[in-house]
mmCIF file with all atom_site columns, C-alpha atoms in Angstrom:
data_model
loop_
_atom_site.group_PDB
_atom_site.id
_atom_site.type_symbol
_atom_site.label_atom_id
_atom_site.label_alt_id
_atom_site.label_comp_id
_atom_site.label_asym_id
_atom_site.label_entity_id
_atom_site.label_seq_id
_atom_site.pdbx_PDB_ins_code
_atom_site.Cartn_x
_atom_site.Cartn_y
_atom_site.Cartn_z
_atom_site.occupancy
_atom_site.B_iso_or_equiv
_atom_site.pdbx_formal_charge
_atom_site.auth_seq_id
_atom_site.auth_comp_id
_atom_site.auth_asym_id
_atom_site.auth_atom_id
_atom_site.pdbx_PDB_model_num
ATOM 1   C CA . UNK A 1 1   ? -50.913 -47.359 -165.840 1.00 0.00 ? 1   UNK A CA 1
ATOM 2   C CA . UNK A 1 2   ? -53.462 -48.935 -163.212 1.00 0.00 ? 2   UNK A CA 1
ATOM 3   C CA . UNK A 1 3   ? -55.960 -51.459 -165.018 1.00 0.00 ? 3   UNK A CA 1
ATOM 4   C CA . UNK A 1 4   ? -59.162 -52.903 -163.903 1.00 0.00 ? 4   UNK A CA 1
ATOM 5   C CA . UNK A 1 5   ? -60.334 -56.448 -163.947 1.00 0.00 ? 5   UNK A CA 1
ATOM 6   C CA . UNK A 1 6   ? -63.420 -56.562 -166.305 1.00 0.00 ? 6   UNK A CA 1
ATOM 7   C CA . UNK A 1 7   ? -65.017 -59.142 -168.760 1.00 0.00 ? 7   UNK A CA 1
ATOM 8   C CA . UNK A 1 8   ? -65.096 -58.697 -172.453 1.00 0.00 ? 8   UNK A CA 1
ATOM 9   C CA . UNK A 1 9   ? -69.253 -58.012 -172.665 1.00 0.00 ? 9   UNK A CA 1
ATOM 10  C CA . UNK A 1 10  ? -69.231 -55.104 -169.815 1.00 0.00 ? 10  UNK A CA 1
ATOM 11  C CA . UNK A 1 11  ? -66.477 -53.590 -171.716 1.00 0.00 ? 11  UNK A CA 1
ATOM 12  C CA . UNK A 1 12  ? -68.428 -53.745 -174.725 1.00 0.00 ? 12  UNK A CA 1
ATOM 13  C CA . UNK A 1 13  ? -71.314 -52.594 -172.738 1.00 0.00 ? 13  UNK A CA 1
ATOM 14  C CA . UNK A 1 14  ? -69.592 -49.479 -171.157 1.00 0.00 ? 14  UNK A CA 1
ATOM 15  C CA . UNK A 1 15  ? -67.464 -48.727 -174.335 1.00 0.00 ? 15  UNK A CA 1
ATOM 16  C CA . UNK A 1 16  ? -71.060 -48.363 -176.376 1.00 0.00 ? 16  UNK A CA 1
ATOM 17  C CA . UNK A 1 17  ? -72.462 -46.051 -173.592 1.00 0.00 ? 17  UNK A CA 1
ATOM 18  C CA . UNK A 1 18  ? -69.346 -43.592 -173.608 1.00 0.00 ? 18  UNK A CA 1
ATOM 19  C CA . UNK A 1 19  ? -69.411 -43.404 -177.897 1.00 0.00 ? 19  UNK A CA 1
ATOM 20  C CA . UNK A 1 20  ? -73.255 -42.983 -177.680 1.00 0.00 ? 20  UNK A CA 1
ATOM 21  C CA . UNK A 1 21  ? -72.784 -39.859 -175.710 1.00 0.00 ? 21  UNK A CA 1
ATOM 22  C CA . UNK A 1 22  ? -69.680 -38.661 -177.998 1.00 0.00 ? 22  UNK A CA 1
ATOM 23  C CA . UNK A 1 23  ? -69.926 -35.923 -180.931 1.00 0.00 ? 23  UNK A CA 1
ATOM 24  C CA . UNK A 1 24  ? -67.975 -36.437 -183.854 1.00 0.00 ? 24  UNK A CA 1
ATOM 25  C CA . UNK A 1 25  ? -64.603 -34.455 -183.829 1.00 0.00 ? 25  UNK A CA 1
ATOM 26  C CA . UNK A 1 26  ? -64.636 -33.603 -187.487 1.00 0.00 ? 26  UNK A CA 1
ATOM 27  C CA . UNK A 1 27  ? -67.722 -32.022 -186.847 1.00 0.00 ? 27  UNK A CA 1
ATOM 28  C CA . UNK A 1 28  ? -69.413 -34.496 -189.508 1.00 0.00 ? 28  UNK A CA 1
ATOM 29  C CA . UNK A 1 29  ? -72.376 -37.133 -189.188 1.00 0.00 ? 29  UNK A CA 1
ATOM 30  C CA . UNK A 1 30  ? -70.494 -39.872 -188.549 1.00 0.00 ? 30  UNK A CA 1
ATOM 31  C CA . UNK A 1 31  ? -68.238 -41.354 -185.178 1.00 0.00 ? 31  UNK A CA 1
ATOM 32  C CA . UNK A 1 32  ? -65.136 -43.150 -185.920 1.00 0.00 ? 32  UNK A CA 1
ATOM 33  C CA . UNK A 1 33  ? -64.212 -46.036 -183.494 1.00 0.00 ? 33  UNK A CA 1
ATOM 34  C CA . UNK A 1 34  ? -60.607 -48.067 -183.883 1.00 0.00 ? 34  UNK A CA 1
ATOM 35  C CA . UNK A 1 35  ? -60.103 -51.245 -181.919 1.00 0.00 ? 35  UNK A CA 1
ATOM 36  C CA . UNK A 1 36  ? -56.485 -51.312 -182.318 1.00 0.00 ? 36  UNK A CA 1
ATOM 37  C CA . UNK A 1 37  ? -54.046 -54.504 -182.017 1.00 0.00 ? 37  UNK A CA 1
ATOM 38  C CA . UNK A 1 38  ? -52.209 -57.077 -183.593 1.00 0.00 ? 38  UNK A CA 1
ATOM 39  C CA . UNK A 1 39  ? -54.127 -60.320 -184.819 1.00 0.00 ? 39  UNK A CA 1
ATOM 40  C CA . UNK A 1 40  ? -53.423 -62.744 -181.760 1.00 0.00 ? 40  UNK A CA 1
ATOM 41  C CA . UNK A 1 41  ? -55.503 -59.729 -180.095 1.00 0.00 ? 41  UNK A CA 1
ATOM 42  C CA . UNK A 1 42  ? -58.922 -60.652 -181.632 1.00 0.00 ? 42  UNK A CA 1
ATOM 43  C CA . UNK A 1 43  ? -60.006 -57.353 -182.494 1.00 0.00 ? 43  UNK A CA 1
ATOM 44  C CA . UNK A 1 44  ? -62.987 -58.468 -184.386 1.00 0.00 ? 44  UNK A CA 1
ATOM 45  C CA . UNK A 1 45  ? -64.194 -60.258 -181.407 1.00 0.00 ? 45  UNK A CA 1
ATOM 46  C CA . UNK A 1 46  ? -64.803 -57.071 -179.579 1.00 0.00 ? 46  UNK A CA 1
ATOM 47  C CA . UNK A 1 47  ? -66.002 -55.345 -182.347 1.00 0.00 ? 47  UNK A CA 1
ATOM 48  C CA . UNK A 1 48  ? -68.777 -57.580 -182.962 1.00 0.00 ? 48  UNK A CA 1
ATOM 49  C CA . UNK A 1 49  ? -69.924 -57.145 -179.020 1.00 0.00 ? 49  UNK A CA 1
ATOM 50  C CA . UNK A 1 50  ? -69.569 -53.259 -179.136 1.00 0.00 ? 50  UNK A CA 1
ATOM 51  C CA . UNK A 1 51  ? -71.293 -53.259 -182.491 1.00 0.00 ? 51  UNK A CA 1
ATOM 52  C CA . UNK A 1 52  ? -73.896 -55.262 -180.696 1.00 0.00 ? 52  UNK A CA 1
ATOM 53  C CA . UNK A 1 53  ? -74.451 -53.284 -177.909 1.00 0.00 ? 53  UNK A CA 1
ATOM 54  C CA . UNK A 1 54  ? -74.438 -49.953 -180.302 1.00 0.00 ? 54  UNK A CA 1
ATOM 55  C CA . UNK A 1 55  ? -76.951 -51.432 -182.399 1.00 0.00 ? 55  UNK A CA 1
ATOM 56  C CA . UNK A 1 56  ? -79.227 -52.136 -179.173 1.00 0.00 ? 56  UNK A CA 1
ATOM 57  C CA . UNK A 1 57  ? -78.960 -48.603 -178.541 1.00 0.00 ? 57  UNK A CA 1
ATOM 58  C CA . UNK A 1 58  ? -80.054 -47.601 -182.151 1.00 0.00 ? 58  UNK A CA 1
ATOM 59  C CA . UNK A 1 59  ? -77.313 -46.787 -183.798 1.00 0.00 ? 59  UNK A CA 1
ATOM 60  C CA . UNK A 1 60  ? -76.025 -47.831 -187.051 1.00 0.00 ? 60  UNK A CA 1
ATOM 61  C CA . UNK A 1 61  ? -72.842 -49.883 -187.325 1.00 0.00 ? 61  UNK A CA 1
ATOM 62  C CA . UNK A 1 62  ? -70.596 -50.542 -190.064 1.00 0.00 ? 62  UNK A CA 1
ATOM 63  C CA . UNK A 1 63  ? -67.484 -52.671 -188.904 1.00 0.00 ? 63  UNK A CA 1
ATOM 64  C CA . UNK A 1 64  ? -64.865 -52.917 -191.246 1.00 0.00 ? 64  UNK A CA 1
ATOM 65  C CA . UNK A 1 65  ? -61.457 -54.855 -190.993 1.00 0.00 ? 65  UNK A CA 1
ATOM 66  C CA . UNK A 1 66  ? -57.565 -53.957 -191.928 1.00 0.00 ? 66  UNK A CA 1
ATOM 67  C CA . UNK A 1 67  ? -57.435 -57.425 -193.608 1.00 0.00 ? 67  UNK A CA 1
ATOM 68  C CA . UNK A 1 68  ? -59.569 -56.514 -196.339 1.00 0.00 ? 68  UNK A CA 1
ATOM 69  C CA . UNK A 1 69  ? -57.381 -53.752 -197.479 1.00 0.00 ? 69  UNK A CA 1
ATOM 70  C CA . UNK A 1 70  ? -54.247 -55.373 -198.188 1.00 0.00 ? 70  UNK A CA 1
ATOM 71  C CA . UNK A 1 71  ? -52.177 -54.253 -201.032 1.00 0.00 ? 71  UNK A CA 1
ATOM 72  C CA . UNK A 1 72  ? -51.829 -56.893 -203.918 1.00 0.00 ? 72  UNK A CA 1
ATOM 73  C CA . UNK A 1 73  ? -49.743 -59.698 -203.410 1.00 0.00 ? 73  UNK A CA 1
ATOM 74  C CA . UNK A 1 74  ? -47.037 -57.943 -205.898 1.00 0.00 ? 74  UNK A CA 1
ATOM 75  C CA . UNK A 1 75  ? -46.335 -55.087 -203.752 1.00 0.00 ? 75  UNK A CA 1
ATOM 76  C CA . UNK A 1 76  ? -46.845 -56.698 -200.231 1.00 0.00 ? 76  UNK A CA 1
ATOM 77  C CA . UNK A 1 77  ? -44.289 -59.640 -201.124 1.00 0.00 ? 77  UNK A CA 1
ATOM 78  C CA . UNK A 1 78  ? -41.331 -56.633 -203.078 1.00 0.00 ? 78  UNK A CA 1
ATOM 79  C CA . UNK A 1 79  ? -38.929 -57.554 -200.369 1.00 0.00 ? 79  UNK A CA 1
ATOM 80  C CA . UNK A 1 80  ? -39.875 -61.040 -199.635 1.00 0.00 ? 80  UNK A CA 1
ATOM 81  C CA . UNK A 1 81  ? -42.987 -62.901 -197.867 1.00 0.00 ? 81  UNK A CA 1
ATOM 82  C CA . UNK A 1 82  ? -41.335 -62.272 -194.773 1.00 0.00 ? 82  UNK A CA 1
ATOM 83  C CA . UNK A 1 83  ? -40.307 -59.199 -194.272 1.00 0.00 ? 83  UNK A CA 1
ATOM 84  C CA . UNK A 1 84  ? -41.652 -57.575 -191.055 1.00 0.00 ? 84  UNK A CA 1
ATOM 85  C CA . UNK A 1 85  ? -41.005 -53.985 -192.118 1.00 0.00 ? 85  UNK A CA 1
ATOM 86  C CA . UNK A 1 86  ? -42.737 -54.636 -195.116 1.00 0.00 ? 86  UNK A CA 1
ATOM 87  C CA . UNK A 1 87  ? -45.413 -56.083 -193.139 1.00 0.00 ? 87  UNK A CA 1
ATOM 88  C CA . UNK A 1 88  ? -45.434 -52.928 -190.791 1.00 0.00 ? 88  UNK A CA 1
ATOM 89  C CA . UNK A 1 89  ? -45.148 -50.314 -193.278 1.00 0.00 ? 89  UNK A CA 1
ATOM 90  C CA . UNK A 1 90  ? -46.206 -51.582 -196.433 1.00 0.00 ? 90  UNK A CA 1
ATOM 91  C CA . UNK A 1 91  ? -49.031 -54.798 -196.458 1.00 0.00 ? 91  UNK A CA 1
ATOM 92  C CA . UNK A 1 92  ? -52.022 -52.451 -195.515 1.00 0.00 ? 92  UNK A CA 1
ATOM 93  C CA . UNK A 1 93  ? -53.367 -49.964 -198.430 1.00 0.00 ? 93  UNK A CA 1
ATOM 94  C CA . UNK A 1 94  ? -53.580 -46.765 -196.150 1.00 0.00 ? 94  UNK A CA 1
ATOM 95  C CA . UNK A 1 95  ? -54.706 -44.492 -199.132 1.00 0.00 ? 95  UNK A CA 1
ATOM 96  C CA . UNK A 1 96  ? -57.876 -47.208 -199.757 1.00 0.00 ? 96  UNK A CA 1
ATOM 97  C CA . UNK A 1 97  ? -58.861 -46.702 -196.366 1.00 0.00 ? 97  UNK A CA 1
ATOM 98  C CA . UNK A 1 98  ? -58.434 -42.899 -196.424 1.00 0.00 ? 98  UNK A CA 1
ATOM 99  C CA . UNK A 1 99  ? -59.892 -43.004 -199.645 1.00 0.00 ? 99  UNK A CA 1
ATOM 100 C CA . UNK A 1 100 ? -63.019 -45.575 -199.195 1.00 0.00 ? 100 UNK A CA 1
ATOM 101 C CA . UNK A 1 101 ? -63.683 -45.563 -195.928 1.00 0.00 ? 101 UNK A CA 1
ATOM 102 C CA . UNK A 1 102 ? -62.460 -42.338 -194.335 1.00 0.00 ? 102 UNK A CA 1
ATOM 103 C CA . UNK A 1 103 ? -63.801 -39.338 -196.681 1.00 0.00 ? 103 UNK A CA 1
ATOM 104 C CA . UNK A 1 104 ? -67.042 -40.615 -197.230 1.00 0.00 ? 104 UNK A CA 1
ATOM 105 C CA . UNK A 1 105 ? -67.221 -40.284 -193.624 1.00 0.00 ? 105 UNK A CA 1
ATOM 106 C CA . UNK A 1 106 ? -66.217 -36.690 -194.109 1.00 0.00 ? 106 UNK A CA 1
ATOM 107 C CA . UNK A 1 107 ? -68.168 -33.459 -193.196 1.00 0.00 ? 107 UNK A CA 1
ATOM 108 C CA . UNK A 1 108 ? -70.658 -33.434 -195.964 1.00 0.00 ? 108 UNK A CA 1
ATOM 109 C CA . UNK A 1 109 ? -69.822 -36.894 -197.288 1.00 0.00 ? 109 UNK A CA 1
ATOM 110 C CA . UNK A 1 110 ? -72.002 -39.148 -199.149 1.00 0.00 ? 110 UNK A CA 1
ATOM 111 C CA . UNK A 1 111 ? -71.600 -42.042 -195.973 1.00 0.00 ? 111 UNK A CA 1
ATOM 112 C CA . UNK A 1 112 ? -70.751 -44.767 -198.586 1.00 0.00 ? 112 UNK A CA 1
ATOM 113 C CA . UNK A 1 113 ? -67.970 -46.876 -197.420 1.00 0.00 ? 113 UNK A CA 1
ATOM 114 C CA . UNK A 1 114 ? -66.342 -49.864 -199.131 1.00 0.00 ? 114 UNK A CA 1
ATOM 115 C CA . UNK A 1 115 ? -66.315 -52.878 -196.797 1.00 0.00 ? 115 UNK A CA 1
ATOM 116 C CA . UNK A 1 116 ? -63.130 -54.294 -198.118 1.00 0.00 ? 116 UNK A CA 1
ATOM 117 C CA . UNK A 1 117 ? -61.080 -53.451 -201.341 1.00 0.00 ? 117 UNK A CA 1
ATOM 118 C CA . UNK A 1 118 ? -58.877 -56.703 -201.818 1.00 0.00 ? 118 UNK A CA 1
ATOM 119 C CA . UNK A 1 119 ? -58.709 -60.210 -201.361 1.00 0.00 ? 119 UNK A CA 1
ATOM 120 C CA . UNK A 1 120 ? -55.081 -61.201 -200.004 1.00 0.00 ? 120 UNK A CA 1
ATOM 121 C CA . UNK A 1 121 ? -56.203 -65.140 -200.687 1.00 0.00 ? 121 UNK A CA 1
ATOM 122 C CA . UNK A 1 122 ? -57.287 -64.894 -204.019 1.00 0.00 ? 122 UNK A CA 1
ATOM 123 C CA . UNK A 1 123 ? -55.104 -61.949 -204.811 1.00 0.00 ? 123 UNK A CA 1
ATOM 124 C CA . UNK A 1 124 ? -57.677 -59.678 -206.713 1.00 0.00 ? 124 UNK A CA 1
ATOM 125 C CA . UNK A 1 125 ? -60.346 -56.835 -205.627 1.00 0.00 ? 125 UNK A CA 1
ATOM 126 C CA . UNK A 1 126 ? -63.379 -58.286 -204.221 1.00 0.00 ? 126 UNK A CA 1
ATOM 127 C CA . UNK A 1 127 ? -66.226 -55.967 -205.746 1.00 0.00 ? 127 UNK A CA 1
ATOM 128 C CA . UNK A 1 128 ? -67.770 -55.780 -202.790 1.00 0.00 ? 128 UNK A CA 1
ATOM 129 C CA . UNK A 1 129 ? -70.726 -53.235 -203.161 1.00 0.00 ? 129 UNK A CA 1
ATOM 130 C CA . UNK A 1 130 ? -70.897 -49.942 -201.263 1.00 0.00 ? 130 UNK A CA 1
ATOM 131 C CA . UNK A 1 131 ? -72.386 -49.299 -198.095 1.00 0.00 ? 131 UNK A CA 1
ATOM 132 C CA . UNK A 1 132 ? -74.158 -46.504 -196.945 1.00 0.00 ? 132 UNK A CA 1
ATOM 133 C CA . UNK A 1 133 ? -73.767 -45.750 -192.912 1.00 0.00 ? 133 UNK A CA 1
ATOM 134 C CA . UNK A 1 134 ? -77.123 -43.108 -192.004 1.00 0.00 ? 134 UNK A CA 1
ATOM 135 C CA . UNK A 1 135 ? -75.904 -39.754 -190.355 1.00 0.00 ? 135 UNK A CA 1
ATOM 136 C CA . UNK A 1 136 ? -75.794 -40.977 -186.593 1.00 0.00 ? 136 UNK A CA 1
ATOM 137 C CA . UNK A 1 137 ? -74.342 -43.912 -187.239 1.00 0.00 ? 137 UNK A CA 1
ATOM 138 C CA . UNK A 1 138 ? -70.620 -45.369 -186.034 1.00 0.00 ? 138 UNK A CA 1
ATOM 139 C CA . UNK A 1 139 ? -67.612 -46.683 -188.002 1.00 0.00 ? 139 UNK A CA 1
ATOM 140 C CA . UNK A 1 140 ? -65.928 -49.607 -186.162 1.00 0.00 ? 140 UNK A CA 1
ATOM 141 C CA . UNK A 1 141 ? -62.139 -50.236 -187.678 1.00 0.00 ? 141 UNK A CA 1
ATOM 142 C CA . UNK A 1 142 ? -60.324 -53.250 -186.267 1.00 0.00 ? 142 UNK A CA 1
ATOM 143 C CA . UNK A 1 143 ? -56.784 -54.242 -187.453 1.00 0.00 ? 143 UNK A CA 1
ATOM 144 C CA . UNK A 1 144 ? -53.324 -53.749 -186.563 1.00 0.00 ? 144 UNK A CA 1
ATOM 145 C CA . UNK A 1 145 ? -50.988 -50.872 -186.648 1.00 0.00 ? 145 UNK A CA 1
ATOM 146 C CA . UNK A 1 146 ? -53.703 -48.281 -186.516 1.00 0.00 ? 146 UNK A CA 1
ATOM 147 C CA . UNK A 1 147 ? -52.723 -45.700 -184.976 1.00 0.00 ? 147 UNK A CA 1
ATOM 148 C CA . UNK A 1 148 ? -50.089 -43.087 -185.867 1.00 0.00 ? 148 UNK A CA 1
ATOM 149 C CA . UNK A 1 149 ? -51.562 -42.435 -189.251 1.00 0.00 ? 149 UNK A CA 1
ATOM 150 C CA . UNK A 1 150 ? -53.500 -39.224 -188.604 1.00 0.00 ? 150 UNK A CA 1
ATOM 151 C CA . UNK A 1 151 ? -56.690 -41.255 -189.158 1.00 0.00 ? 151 UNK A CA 1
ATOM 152 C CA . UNK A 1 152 ? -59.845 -39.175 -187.511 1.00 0.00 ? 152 UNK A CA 1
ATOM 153 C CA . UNK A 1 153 ? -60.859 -41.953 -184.760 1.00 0.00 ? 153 UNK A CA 1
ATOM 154 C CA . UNK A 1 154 ? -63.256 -40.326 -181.798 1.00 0.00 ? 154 UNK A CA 1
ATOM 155 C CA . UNK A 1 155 ? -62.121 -43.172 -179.826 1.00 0.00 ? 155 UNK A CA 1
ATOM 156 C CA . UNK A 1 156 ? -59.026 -45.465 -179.899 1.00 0.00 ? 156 UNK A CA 1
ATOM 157 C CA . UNK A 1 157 ? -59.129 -48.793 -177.883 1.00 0.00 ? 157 UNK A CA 1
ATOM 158 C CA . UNK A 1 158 ? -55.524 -50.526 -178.241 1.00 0.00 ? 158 UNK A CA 1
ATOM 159 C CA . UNK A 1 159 ? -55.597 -54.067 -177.088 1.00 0.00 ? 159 UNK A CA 1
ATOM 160 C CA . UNK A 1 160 ? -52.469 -54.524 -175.533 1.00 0.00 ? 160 UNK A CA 1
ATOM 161 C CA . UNK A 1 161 ? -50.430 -57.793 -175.187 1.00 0.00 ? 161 UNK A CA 1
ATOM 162 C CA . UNK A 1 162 ? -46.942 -58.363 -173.170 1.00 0.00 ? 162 UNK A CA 1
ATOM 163 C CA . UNK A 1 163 ? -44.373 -59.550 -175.660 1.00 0.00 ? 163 UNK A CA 1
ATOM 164 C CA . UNK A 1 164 ? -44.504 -63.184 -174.002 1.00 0.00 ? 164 UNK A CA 1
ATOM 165 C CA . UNK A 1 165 ? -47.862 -63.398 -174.472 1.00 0.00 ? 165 UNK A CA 1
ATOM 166 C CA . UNK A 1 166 ? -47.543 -62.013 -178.038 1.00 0.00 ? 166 UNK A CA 1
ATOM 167 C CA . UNK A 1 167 ? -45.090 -64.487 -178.985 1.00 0.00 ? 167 UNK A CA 1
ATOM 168 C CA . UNK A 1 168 ? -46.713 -67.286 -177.052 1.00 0.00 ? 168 UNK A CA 1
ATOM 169 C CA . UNK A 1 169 ? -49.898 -66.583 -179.244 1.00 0.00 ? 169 UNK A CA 1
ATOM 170 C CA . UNK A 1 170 ? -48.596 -65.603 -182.804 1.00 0.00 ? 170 UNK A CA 1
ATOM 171 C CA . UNK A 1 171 ? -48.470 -67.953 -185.356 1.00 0.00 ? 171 UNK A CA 1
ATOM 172 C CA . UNK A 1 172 ? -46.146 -65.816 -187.472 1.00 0.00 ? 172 UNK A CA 1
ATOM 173 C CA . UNK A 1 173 ? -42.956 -65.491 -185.649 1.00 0.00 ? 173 UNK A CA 1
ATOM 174 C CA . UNK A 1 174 ? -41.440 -63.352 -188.213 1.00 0.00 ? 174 UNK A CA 1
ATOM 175 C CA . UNK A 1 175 ? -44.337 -60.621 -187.809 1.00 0.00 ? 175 UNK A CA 1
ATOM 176 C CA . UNK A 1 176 ? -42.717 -59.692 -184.146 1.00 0.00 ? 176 UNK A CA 1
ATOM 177 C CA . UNK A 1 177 ? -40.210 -57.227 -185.347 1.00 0.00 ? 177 UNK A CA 1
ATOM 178 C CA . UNK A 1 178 ? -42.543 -55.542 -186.791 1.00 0.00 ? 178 UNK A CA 1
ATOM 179 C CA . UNK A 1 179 ? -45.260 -54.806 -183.616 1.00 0.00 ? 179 UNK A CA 1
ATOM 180 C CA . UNK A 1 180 ? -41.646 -54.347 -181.316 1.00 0.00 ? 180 UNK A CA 1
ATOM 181 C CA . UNK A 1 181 ? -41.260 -51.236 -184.232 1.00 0.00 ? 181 UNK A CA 1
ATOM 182 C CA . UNK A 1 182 ? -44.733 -50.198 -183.719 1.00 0.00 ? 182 UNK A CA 1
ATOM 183 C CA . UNK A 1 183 ? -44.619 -50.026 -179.815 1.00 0.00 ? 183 UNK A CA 1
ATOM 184 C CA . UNK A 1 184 ? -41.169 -47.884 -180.113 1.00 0.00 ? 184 UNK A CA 1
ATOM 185 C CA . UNK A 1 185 ? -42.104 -45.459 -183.077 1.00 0.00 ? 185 UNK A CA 1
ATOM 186 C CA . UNK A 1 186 ? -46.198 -45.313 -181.991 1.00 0.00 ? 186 UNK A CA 1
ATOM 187 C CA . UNK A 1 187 ? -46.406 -45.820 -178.623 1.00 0.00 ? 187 UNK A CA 1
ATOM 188 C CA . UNK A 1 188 ? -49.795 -47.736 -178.732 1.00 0.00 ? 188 UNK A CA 1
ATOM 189 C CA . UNK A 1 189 ? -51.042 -47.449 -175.017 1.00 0.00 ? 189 UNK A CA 1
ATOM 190 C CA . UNK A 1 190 ? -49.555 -44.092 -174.681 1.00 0.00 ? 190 UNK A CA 1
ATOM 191 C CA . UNK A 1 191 ? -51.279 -43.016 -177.868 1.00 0.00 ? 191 UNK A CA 1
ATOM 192 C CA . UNK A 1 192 ? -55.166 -44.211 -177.622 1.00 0.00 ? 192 UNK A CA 1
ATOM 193 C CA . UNK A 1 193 ? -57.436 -43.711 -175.321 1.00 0.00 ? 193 UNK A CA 1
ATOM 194 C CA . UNK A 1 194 ? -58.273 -46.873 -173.703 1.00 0.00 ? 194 UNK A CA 1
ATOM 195 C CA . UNK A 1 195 ? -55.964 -49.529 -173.192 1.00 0.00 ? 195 UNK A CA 1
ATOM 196 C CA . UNK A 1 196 ? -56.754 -53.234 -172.909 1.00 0.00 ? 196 UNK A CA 1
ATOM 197 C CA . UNK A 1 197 ? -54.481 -55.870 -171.004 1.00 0.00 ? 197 UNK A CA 1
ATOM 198 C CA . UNK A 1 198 ? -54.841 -59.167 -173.005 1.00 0.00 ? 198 UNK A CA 1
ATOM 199 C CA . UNK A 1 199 ? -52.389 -61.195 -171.869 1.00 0.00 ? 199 UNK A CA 1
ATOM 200 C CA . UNK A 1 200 ? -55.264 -63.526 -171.147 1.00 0.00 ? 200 UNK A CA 1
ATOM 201 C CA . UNK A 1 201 ? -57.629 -63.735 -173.269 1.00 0.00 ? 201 UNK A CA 1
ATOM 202 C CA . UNK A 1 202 ? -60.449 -65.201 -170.391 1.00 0.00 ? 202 UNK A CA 1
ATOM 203 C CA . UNK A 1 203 ? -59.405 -61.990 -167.913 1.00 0.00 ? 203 UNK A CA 1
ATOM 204 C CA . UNK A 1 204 ? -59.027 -58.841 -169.632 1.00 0.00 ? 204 UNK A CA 1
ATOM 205 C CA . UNK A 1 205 ? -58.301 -55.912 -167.835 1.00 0.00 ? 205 UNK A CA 1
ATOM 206 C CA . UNK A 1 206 ? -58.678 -52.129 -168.635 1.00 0.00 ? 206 UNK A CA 1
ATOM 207 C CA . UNK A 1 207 ? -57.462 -48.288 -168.160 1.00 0.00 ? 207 UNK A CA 1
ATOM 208 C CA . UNK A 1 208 ? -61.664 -47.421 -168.226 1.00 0.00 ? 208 UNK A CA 1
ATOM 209 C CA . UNK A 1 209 ? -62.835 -44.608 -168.900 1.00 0.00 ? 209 UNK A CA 1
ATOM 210 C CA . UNK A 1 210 ? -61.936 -42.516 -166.021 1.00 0.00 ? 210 UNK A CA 1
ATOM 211 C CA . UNK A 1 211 ? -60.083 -39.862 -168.248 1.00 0.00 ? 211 UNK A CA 1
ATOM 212 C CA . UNK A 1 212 ? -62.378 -39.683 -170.940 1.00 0.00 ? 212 UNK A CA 1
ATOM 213 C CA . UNK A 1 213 ? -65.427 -38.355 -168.038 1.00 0.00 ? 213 UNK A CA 1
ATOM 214 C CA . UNK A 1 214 ? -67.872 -41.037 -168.475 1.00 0.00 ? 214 UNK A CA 1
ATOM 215 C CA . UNK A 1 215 ? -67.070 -43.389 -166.086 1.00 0.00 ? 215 UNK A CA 1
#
């Protein structure tokens, strides 16, 4: 896998020129975007440049984040507060997102997507209100462990860190089972179509968009 030397705001840049020119796959009103990666990754970092840069070109944005769907505290903790297959397999609520954020985005959908479902501090739903993304516009999902669940995205970005650099830059040691499970049984960079090296987080490099034919 050859990457390229690039900065974080010309990715952004180049990232929202490729999904302005995409068509949904679904067929639907609506482009789905995952920025894929585990939380020493900064996800939401990128996010908020590419939603930047889409909204410059007109289109609307709704960015929404893994760690507001969190199961309850209950069902996350079953088999301990560290468990890292737990944490892989069981701390995000993958029917919420299907349910609140996916099928409104659906062919013939209404376009009203929760936000978040769950607080994880205070350990009760968070009532956020509803809302609607216009037909044209582009759902921007940032979290970890993204991929592999059948979830509709027009574009997958995975940002990708070495396991030294993962380790050096986790502050929960006992989550690294769990993305060493994810990288065997997913196959992150081999699965979405972009792939970010961000070992450091100053000089990120990338696969472009070479393959995708709009580079």
């Amino acid at each position: 896998m050859r990457y390229e030397a690039i900065t974080w705001g010309r990715m952004a840049g180049r990232l929202a020129k490729h999904v302005d020119r995409l068509t949904p796959g679904d067929g639907g009103d609506w482009l789905k975007v995952a920025v894929d990666g585990a939380p020493a990754a900064r996800g939401e970092e990128l996010v908020a440049l590419l939603a930047e840069q889409l909204r410059d070109r007109g289109r609307p944005v709704h960015a929404v984040g893994t760690g507001g769907f969190l199961r309850p505290a209950s069902l996350r903790y079953e088999y301990g507060k560290q468990d890292p297959d737990a944490y892989y397999a069981g701390w995000t609520d993958v029917g919420a997102l299907w349910r609140e954020v996916f099928t409104p985005l659906e062919p013939g959908g209404t376009g009203r997507v929760l936000p978040d479902l769950w607080d994880p501090v205070k350990d009760r739903a968070t009532r956020s209100p509803y809302v609607t993304l216009p037909p044209g516009g582009v759902l921007l999902l940032h979290g970890p462990f993204l991929l592999g669940h059948w979830f509709p995205f027009d574009l997958s970005v995975h940002l990708r860190l070495s396991p030294p650099a993962l380790a050096r830059r986790t502050e929960e040691a006992w989550t690294l089972p769990a993305f060493a499970r994810y990288e065997t049984e997913v196959d992150p960079a081999g699965t979405a179509d972009v792939v970010v090296r961000a070992d450091d987080p100053r000089h990120p490099a990338w696969t472009g968009l070479g393959a995708l034919g709009s580079d």
